[in-house]
XYZ file of N, CA and C in Angstrom:
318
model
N 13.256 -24.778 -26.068
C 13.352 -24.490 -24.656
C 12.064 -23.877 -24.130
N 12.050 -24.514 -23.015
C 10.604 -23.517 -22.624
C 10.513 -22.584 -21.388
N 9.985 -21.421 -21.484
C 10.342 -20.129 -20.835
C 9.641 -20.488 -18.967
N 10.223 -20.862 -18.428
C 9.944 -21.124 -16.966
C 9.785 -19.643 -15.841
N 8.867 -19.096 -16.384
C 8.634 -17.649 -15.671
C 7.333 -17.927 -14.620
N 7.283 -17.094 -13.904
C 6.274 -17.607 -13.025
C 5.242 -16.588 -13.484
N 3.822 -17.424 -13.227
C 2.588 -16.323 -13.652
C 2.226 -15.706 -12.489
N 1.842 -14.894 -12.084
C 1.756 -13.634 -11.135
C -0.299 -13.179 -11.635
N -0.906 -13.486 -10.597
C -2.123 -13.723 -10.917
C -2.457 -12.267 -9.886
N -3.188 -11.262 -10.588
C -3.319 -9.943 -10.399
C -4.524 -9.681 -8.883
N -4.297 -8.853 -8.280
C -5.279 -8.577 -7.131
C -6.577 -8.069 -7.857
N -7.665 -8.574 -7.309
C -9.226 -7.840 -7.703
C -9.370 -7.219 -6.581
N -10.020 -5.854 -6.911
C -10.879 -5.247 -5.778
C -11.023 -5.339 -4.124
N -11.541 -7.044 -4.104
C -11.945 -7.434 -3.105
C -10.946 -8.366 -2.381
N -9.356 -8.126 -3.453
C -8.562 -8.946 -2.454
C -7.342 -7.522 -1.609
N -7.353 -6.518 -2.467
C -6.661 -5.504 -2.270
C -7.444 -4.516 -1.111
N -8.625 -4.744 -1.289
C -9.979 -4.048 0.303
C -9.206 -5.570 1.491
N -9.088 -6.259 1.008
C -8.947 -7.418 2.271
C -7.494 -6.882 3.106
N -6.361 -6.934 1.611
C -4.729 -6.500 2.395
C -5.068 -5.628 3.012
N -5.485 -4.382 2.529
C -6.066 -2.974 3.446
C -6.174 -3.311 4.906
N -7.422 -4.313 4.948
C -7.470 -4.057 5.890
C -6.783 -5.225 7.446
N -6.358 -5.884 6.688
C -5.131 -6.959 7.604
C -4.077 -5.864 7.867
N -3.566 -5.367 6.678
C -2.582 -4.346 7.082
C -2.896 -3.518 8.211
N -4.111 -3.276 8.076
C -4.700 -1.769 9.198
C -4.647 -2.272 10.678
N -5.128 -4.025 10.495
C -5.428 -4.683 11.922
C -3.857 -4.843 12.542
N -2.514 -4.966 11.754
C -1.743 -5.540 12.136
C -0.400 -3.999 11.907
N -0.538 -3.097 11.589
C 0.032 -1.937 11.183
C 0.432 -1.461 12.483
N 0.195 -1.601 13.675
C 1.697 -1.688 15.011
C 2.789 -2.188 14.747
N 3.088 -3.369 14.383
C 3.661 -4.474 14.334
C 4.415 -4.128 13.048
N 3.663 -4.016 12.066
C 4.476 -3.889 10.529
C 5.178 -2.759 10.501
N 4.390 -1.257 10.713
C 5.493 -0.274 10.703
C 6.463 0.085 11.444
N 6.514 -0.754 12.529
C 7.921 -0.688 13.413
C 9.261 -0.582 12.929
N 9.704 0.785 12.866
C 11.043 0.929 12.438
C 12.306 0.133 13.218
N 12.115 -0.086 13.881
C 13.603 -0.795 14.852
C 14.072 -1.635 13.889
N 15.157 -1.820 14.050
C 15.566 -2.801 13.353
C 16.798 -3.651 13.878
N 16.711 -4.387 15.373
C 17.216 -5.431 16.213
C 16.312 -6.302 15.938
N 17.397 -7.457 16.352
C 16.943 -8.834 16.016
C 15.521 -9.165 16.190
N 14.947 -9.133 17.202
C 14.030 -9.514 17.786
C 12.516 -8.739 17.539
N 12.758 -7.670 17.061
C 12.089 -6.025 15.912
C 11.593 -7.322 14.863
N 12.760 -7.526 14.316
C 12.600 -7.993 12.336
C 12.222 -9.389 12.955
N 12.307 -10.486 13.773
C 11.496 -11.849 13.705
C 10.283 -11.701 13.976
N 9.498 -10.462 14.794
C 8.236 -10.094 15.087
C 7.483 -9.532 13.917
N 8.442 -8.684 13.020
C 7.677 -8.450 11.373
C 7.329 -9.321 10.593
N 8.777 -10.215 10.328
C 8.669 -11.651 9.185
C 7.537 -12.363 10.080
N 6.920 -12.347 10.987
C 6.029 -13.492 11.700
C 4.795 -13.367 11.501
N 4.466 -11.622 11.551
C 3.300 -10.773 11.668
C 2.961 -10.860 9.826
N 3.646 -10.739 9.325
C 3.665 -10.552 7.521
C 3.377 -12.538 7.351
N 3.731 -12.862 8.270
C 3.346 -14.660 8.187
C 2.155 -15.047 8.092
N 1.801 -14.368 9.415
C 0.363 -14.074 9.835
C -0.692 -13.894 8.886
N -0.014 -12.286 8.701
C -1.158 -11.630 7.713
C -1.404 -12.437 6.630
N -0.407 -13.182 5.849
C -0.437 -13.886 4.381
C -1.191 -15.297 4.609
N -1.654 -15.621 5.793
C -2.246 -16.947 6.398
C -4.075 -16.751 6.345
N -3.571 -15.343 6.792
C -5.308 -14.796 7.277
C -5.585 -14.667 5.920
N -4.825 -14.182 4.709
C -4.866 -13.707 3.352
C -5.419 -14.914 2.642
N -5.085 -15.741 2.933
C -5.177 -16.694 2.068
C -6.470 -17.844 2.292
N -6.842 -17.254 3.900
C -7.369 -18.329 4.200
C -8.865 -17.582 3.924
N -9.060 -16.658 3.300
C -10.380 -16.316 2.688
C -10.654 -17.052 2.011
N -11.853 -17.582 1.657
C -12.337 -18.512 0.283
C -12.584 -17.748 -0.801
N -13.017 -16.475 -0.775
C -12.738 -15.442 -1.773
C -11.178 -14.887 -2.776
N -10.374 -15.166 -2.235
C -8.713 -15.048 -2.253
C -8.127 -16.075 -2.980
N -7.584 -15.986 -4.083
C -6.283 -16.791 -5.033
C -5.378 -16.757 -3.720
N -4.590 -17.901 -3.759
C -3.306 -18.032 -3.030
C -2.211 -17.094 -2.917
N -1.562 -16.469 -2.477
C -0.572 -15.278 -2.820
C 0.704 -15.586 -1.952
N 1.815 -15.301 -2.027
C 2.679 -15.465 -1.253
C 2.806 -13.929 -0.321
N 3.968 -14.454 0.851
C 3.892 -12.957 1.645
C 4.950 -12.075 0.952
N 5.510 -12.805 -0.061
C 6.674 -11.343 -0.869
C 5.227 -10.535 -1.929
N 4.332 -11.738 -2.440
C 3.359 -10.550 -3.240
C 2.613 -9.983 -2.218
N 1.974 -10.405 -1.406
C 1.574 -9.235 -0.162
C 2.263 -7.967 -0.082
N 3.489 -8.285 0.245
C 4.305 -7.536 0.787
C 4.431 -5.894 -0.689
N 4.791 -6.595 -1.717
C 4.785 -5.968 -3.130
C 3.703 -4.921 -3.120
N 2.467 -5.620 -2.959
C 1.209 -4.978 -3.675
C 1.300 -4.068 -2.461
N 1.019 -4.054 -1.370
C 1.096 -2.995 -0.174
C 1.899 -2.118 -0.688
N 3.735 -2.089 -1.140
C 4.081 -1.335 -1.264
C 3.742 -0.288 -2.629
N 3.350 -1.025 -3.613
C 3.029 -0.453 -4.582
C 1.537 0.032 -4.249
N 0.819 -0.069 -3.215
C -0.538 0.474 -3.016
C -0.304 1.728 -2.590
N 0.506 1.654 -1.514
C 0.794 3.242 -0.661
C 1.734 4.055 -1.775
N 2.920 3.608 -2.497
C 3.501 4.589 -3.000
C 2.477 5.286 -4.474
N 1.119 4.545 -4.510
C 0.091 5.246 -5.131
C -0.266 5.982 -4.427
N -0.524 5.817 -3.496
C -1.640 6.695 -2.878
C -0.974 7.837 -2.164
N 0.427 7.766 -1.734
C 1.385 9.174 -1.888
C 1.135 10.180 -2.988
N 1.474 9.380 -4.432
C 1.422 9.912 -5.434
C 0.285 11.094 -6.226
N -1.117 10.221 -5.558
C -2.257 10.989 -5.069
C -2.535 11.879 -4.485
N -2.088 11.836 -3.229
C -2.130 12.727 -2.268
C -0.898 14.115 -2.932
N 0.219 13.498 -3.442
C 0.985 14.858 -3.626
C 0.523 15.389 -5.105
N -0.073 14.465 -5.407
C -0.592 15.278 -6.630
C -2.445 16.626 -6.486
N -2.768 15.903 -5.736
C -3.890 16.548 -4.783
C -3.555 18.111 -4.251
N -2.381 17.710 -3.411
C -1.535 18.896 -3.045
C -1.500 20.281 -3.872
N -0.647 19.594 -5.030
C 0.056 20.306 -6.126
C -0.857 21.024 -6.768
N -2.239 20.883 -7.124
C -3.541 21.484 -7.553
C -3.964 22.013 -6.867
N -3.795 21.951 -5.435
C -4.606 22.950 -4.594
C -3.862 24.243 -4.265
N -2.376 23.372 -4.382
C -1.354 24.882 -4.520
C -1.265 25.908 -5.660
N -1.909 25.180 -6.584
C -1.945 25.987 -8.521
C -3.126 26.639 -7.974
N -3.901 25.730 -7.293
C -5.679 26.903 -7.287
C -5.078 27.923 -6.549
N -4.634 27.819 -4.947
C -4.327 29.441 -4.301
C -3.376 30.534 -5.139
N -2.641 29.825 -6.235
C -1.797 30.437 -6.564
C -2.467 31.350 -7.559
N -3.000 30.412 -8.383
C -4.202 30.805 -9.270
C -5.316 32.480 -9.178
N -5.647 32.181 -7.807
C -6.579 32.569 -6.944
C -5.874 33.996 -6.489
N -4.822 33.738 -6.054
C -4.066 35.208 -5.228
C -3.659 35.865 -6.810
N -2.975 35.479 -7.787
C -2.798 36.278 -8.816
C -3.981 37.215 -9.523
N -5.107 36.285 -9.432
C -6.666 36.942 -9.888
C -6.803 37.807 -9.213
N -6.849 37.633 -7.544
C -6.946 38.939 -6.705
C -6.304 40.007 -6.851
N -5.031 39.744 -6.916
C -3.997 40.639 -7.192
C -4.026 41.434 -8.914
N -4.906 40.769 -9.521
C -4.950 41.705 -10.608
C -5.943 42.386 -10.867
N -6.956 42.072 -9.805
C -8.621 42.332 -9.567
C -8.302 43.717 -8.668
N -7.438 43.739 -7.883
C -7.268 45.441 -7.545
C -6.870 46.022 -8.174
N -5.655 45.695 -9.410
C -5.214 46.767 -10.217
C -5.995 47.408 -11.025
């Protein structure tokens, strides 16, 4: 039998700087929370869009708009992850920082 899986051909650099920035041009439209009819045919259209403009780089492997859609989400819930981890160290440094003080008067 032979294993019929689909190959999933990975973003470089310069295709993940591209989503960036389609996302950025079209990010009215995409983050619109509503969610009536006429909300969600203006997203699926705009995510149409974007995966058209995506593709139509000559630099760019073909991608569909569910892997668009994927890699965006897995881009930002990095870059949350970043940011709260960023956080979390700057909160250890003050914390860090006020205990030193606080033992620097005793």
């Amino acid at each position: 039998m032979e294993d019929k899986r689909k190959v999933r051909a990975s973003f470089d650099q310069y295709e993940e700087n591209l989503l960036f920035e389609l996302v950025r041009k079209h990010k009215s439209t995409l983050d619109g929370k509503q969610t009536y009819g006429r909300s969600i045919m203006r997203n699926k259209s705009c995510c149409d869009r974007l995966a058209t403009e995506f593709n139509s780089d000559p630099n760019t492997m073909t991608k569909l708009t569910e892997q668009l859609k994927k890699k965006w989400k897995n881009l930002k819930m990095t870059s949350f992850k970043t940011v709260n981890e960023e956080k979390g160290m700057q909160k250890d440094k003050r914390a860090t920082r006020k205990v030193l003080q606080t033992s620097a008067r005793n």
